[in-house]
XYZ file of C-alpha atoms in Angstrom:
343
model
C 163.589 30.552 181.397
C 161.508 33.541 179.973
C 163.216 36.946 180.786
C 160.285 38.994 182.196
C 162.651 42.106 182.554
C 162.869 42.604 178.863
C 162.002 45.939 177.471
C 158.556 46.368 175.861
C 158.001 44.286 172.795
C 156.187 45.884 169.660
C 153.620 43.676 168.118
C 152.337 44.610 164.675
C 149.613 42.896 162.963
C 149.169 43.407 159.236
C 145.386 44.151 158.141
C 144.152 44.696 154.671
C 140.827 45.110 152.842
C 138.594 42.089 153.481
C 140.690 40.917 156.404
C 139.109 38.460 158.824
C 138.567 40.828 161.837
C 139.230 38.150 164.619
C 142.621 37.221 162.978
C 143.471 40.745 163.883
C 141.826 41.482 167.167
C 142.046 37.959 168.767
C 145.800 37.524 168.992
C 146.322 41.327 169.802
C 143.810 40.956 172.756
C 145.781 38.239 174.229
C 148.891 40.555 174.269
C 146.589 43.331 175.637
C 145.467 40.838 178.450
C 148.889 39.931 179.230
C 149.833 43.781 179.699
C 146.766 43.925 182.042
C 147.756 40.932 184.046
C 151.283 42.137 184.411
C 150.268 45.614 185.448
C 147.852 43.921 188.165
C 150.909 42.253 189.456
C 152.584 45.767 189.792
C 154.764 45.110 186.663
C 155.348 46.958 183.543
C 153.343 46.482 180.403
C 155.144 44.240 178.120
C 153.689 44.981 174.702
C 152.915 47.811 172.353
C 150.287 46.749 169.837
C 149.823 48.155 166.375
C 147.538 47.521 163.504
C 149.302 48.192 160.197
C 147.768 48.568 156.746
C 148.461 50.174 153.385
C 147.594 53.555 155.200
C 146.727 54.576 158.525
C 142.968 54.800 159.036
C 140.105 52.544 158.582
C 140.354 49.130 156.894
C 137.344 47.226 155.457
C 136.973 43.773 157.044
C 135.359 40.777 155.606
C 132.536 41.208 158.235
C 131.404 44.445 156.784
C 132.821 47.041 159.520
C 136.041 48.565 159.971
C 139.176 48.400 161.936
C 141.550 51.243 162.289
C 145.078 50.981 161.300
C 147.738 52.869 163.368
C 150.410 52.970 160.708
C 151.375 52.369 157.106
C 153.228 49.401 156.909
C 156.018 51.193 155.044
C 156.551 53.376 158.139
C 157.112 50.386 160.592
C 160.437 50.415 162.063
C 161.418 46.852 161.505
C 164.494 47.241 163.776
C 162.200 48.315 166.732
C 159.667 45.796 166.097
C 159.776 42.229 167.832
C 156.727 40.591 166.092
C 154.880 40.996 162.877
C 151.860 39.014 162.257
C 149.995 38.588 159.157
C 146.292 38.151 159.268
C 144.082 35.852 156.940
C 140.872 36.441 155.347
C 139.217 36.828 151.982
C 141.821 39.478 150.881
C 144.726 37.150 151.084
C 144.751 36.275 147.458
C 145.203 39.840 146.265
C 148.060 40.315 148.773
C 149.708 37.507 147.361
C 150.044 39.275 144.150
C 151.527 42.466 145.713
C 155.169 42.316 144.991
C 155.757 45.213 147.409
C 154.314 43.423 150.135
C 156.259 40.261 149.422
C 159.488 42.114 149.247
C 158.710 43.978 152.653
C 158.152 40.574 154.236
C 161.475 39.233 152.896
C 163.120 42.297 154.514
C 161.143 41.911 157.642
C 162.290 38.436 158.147
C 165.812 39.692 158.366
C 165.025 42.254 161.030
C 162.291 41.178 163.470
C 162.631 38.450 166.091
C 159.388 36.824 165.159
C 157.276 36.717 161.938
C 154.096 34.886 161.982
C 150.743 34.307 160.278
C 147.093 33.775 161.463
C 144.870 31.310 159.309
C 145.194 31.958 155.534
C 147.802 34.632 156.181
C 150.316 31.687 155.962
C 149.786 31.632 152.267
C 151.119 35.340 151.903
C 154.271 34.069 153.816
C 154.517 30.957 151.510
C 154.240 33.187 148.501
C 157.159 35.433 149.730
C 159.114 32.002 149.859
C 159.356 32.323 153.704
C 158.068 28.889 154.605
C 160.226 26.956 152.252
C 161.698 23.898 153.918
C 159.687 24.841 157.182
C 156.728 23.233 158.914
C 153.463 25.352 158.434
C 149.805 25.157 158.757
C 146.917 27.100 157.761
C 143.020 26.856 157.684
C 142.065 23.259 157.265
C 140.198 24.424 154.096
C 143.378 25.567 152.424
C 145.961 22.993 153.396
C 145.644 21.255 150.125
C 145.952 24.556 148.128
C 149.145 25.296 150.137
C 150.333 21.775 149.592
C 149.851 22.106 145.883
C 151.166 25.634 145.181
C 154.075 25.499 147.538
C 155.621 21.971 147.495
C 158.661 23.107 149.456
C 156.505 23.689 152.535
C 156.175 20.947 154.860
C 152.231 21.314 155.470
C 151.043 19.991 158.806
C 147.310 19.824 158.949
C 146.414 18.664 162.396
C 148.417 21.486 164.390
C 146.797 24.587 165.740
C 150.112 26.345 165.239
C 153.863 25.683 164.315
C 155.358 27.814 166.860
C 157.773 25.949 169.285
C 159.575 28.177 171.676
C 161.952 25.233 172.434
C 163.057 25.023 168.780
C 162.262 21.212 168.856
C 160.412 21.533 165.574
C 162.955 23.717 163.988
C 163.654 27.659 163.885
C 160.652 29.216 165.987
C 161.582 32.582 164.232
C 159.046 32.112 161.491
C 155.523 30.386 162.513
C 151.928 29.821 161.351
C 148.609 29.144 162.829
C 145.465 27.316 161.749
C 141.987 28.814 161.444
C 140.881 32.135 163.126
C 140.744 31.228 166.885
C 144.044 29.333 166.595
C 145.801 32.667 166.212
C 144.526 33.333 169.791
C 146.451 30.086 170.744
C 149.440 31.195 168.974
C 149.606 34.383 170.724
C 149.328 32.801 174.094
C 152.299 30.484 173.148
C 154.252 33.654 172.490
C 153.113 35.117 175.949
C 154.346 31.802 177.549
C 157.678 32.118 175.766
C 158.128 35.850 176.961
C 156.820 35.752 180.436
C 156.376 31.931 181.491
C 153.587 29.688 182.213
C 152.137 31.520 185.182
C 151.459 34.730 183.208
C 150.071 32.671 180.176
C 147.737 30.705 182.444
C 146.532 33.890 183.952
C 145.751 35.229 180.599
C 143.973 32.003 179.681
C 141.809 32.301 182.675
C 141.101 36.049 182.086
C 139.928 34.931 178.469
C 138.288 31.756 179.507
C 140.286 29.599 177.226
C 142.707 26.641 177.193
C 146.379 27.306 177.943
C 147.127 24.503 175.534
C 144.066 23.479 173.622
C 143.673 19.552 173.419
C 143.936 17.958 170.041
C 144.500 19.669 166.608
C 142.277 21.556 164.198
C 140.843 18.469 162.685
C 138.515 18.484 165.752
C 136.940 21.509 164.179
C 137.085 20.835 160.490
C 134.429 19.272 158.278
C 136.641 16.319 157.167
C 135.066 15.649 153.768
C 133.976 18.274 151.456
C 132.039 17.410 148.250
C 134.117 15.307 145.875
C 133.896 18.059 142.947
C 136.452 16.005 140.841
C 134.681 12.654 141.155
C 133.827 10.748 137.960
C 129.942 10.293 137.190
C 130.575 6.520 138.141
C 131.445 7.477 141.641
C 128.937 10.399 142.156
C 126.044 8.120 142.949
C 127.960 5.982 145.168
C 129.374 8.853 147.184
C 125.688 10.018 147.825
C 124.751 6.500 148.695
C 127.483 5.807 151.430
C 126.337 8.316 154.107
C 122.954 6.521 154.378
C 124.381 3.101 154.742
C 127.156 3.543 157.279
C 125.989 0.810 159.594
C 126.075 -1.673 156.862
C 128.615 -3.703 154.936
C 130.787 -0.978 153.063
C 133.722 -3.495 152.160
C 135.697 -2.968 149.048
C 133.771 -5.638 147.129
C 130.330 -4.246 148.194
C 131.384 -0.784 147.034
C 132.943 -1.953 143.821
C 129.749 -3.975 142.946
C 127.574 -1.141 143.525
C 129.848 0.959 141.288
C 129.554 -1.662 138.596
C 133.383 -2.242 138.646
C 135.782 -4.806 139.411
C 137.461 -4.510 142.918
C 140.879 -3.727 141.259
C 139.472 -1.172 138.834
C 137.271 0.483 141.411
C 140.125 0.782 143.882
C 142.391 2.482 141.242
C 139.641 5.059 140.010
C 138.441 5.870 143.524
C 141.956 6.563 144.729
C 142.779 8.430 141.508
C 139.579 10.735 141.868
C 139.467 11.224 145.593
C 142.983 11.001 146.508
C 142.532 8.313 149.198
C 141.511 4.559 149.279
C 137.823 3.576 149.767
C 138.529 2.167 153.149
C 140.037 5.465 154.454
C 137.294 7.535 152.669
C 134.510 5.380 154.484
C 136.281 5.769 157.824
C 136.242 9.514 157.491
C 132.666 9.646 156.576
C 131.840 7.293 159.524
C 134.071 9.630 161.764
C 132.294 12.708 160.461
C 128.693 11.087 161.151
C 129.900 10.068 164.776
C 131.017 13.690 165.348
C 127.710 15.017 164.307
C 125.824 12.379 166.481
C 128.025 13.193 169.534
C 127.153 16.781 169.665
C 123.627 15.893 170.799
C 123.826 15.230 174.457
C 121.373 12.373 174.276
C 123.600 10.221 172.253
C 126.072 7.782 173.851
C 129.371 6.730 172.633
C 128.294 3.055 172.285
C 125.023 4.053 170.132
C 127.125 6.350 167.944
C 129.526 3.566 167.219
C 126.707 1.219 166.210
C 124.860 3.609 164.043
C 127.990 4.637 162.314
C 129.362 1.258 161.493
C 132.146 1.046 164.045
C 130.393 -1.647 165.880
C 132.321 -1.556 169.147
C 132.938 1.748 171.085
C 136.723 0.785 171.281
C 136.762 0.660 167.442
C 135.272 4.322 167.371
C 137.783 5.429 169.945
C 140.783 4.233 168.118
C 139.467 5.919 165.031
C 138.901 9.202 166.724
C 142.457 9.139 168.179
C 144.032 8.377 164.870
C 142.111 11.212 162.906
C 141.075 13.841 165.723
C 143.763 13.172 168.499
C 140.851 13.115 171.034
C 138.442 10.328 172.510
C 134.917 10.236 171.530
C 133.746 10.993 175.110
C 136.236 13.942 175.296
C 134.791 15.227 171.949
C 131.228 14.751 173.321
C 132.002 16.756 176.458
C 133.747 19.561 174.580
C 131.268 20.120 171.683
C 128.046 18.638 172.907
C 125.135 20.795 174.254
C 125.760 19.682 177.772
C 127.102 22.207 180.288
C 130.848 22.440 180.385
C 133.260 23.629 183.111
C 135.356 26.625 182.460
C 138.898 25.497 181.409
C 141.686 26.672 183.969
């Protein structure tokens, strides 16, 4: 049971040049809204919020405007700080080369109650070695990079954040979140851990958001990026597939179009794209179905037929497998039709 009588917790978010502004202000606004809700109930504020950076003063964001840092990160009293969050953004790679930042994070890990990241900020924690042998996530577009550069990290792609206050997923002391708005989901989970479901739900209502967003970040990602490493033999085929999703895309048909035997084609395809032809085709079909279902005139049955799934039940199983949501739920959530405010 969360202890609502605990003294004020200091939450500090590290910003830097070319930081993603929402990675900073999104989570901090959740804590600020928790303060407002507690005060509305006649209780004391729970959080002191700080933006820290290389120096107190303006910090240039990737959006072209500036945030104001309250404090130099070197001056932050780690023993008096409960939570440190590392934001993401275009400047992440520069920070990964900063030995002073990495050493400071290693010290912070020993002092603060909670150390976490938002979006690509997870790469900074990984560079400091703090995610080794832990589950972690980051923005969907950088999961492969994290997996390649940090093999000791257990990368989980289809999670909005890796924080679990119950400890069921391991030590909740260090945690990560996926792209941008998932930092808001993470902050809400921290508020729930501190003050219980009722306060977290009140904050979610205040901010018009889900208390626990259904599904994972795969719902919001472009599943397939251009196959940059594909051989010339496959390039034409990859351009051809999206225009023929309602046809026969069996291994034999694809191999014949690529001018290879089925065995050779399967080996070359898996080597160059990192997945089997069948899995690739299914993902392209899912991506096409997602795009169609964002049109409020499109039915699940018609989307299933146009994208080569045939029966809507086949589409439903594929959506559940890859996106953890049904096609109808996806259409209701991301289509242009009016939506009810989540409570």
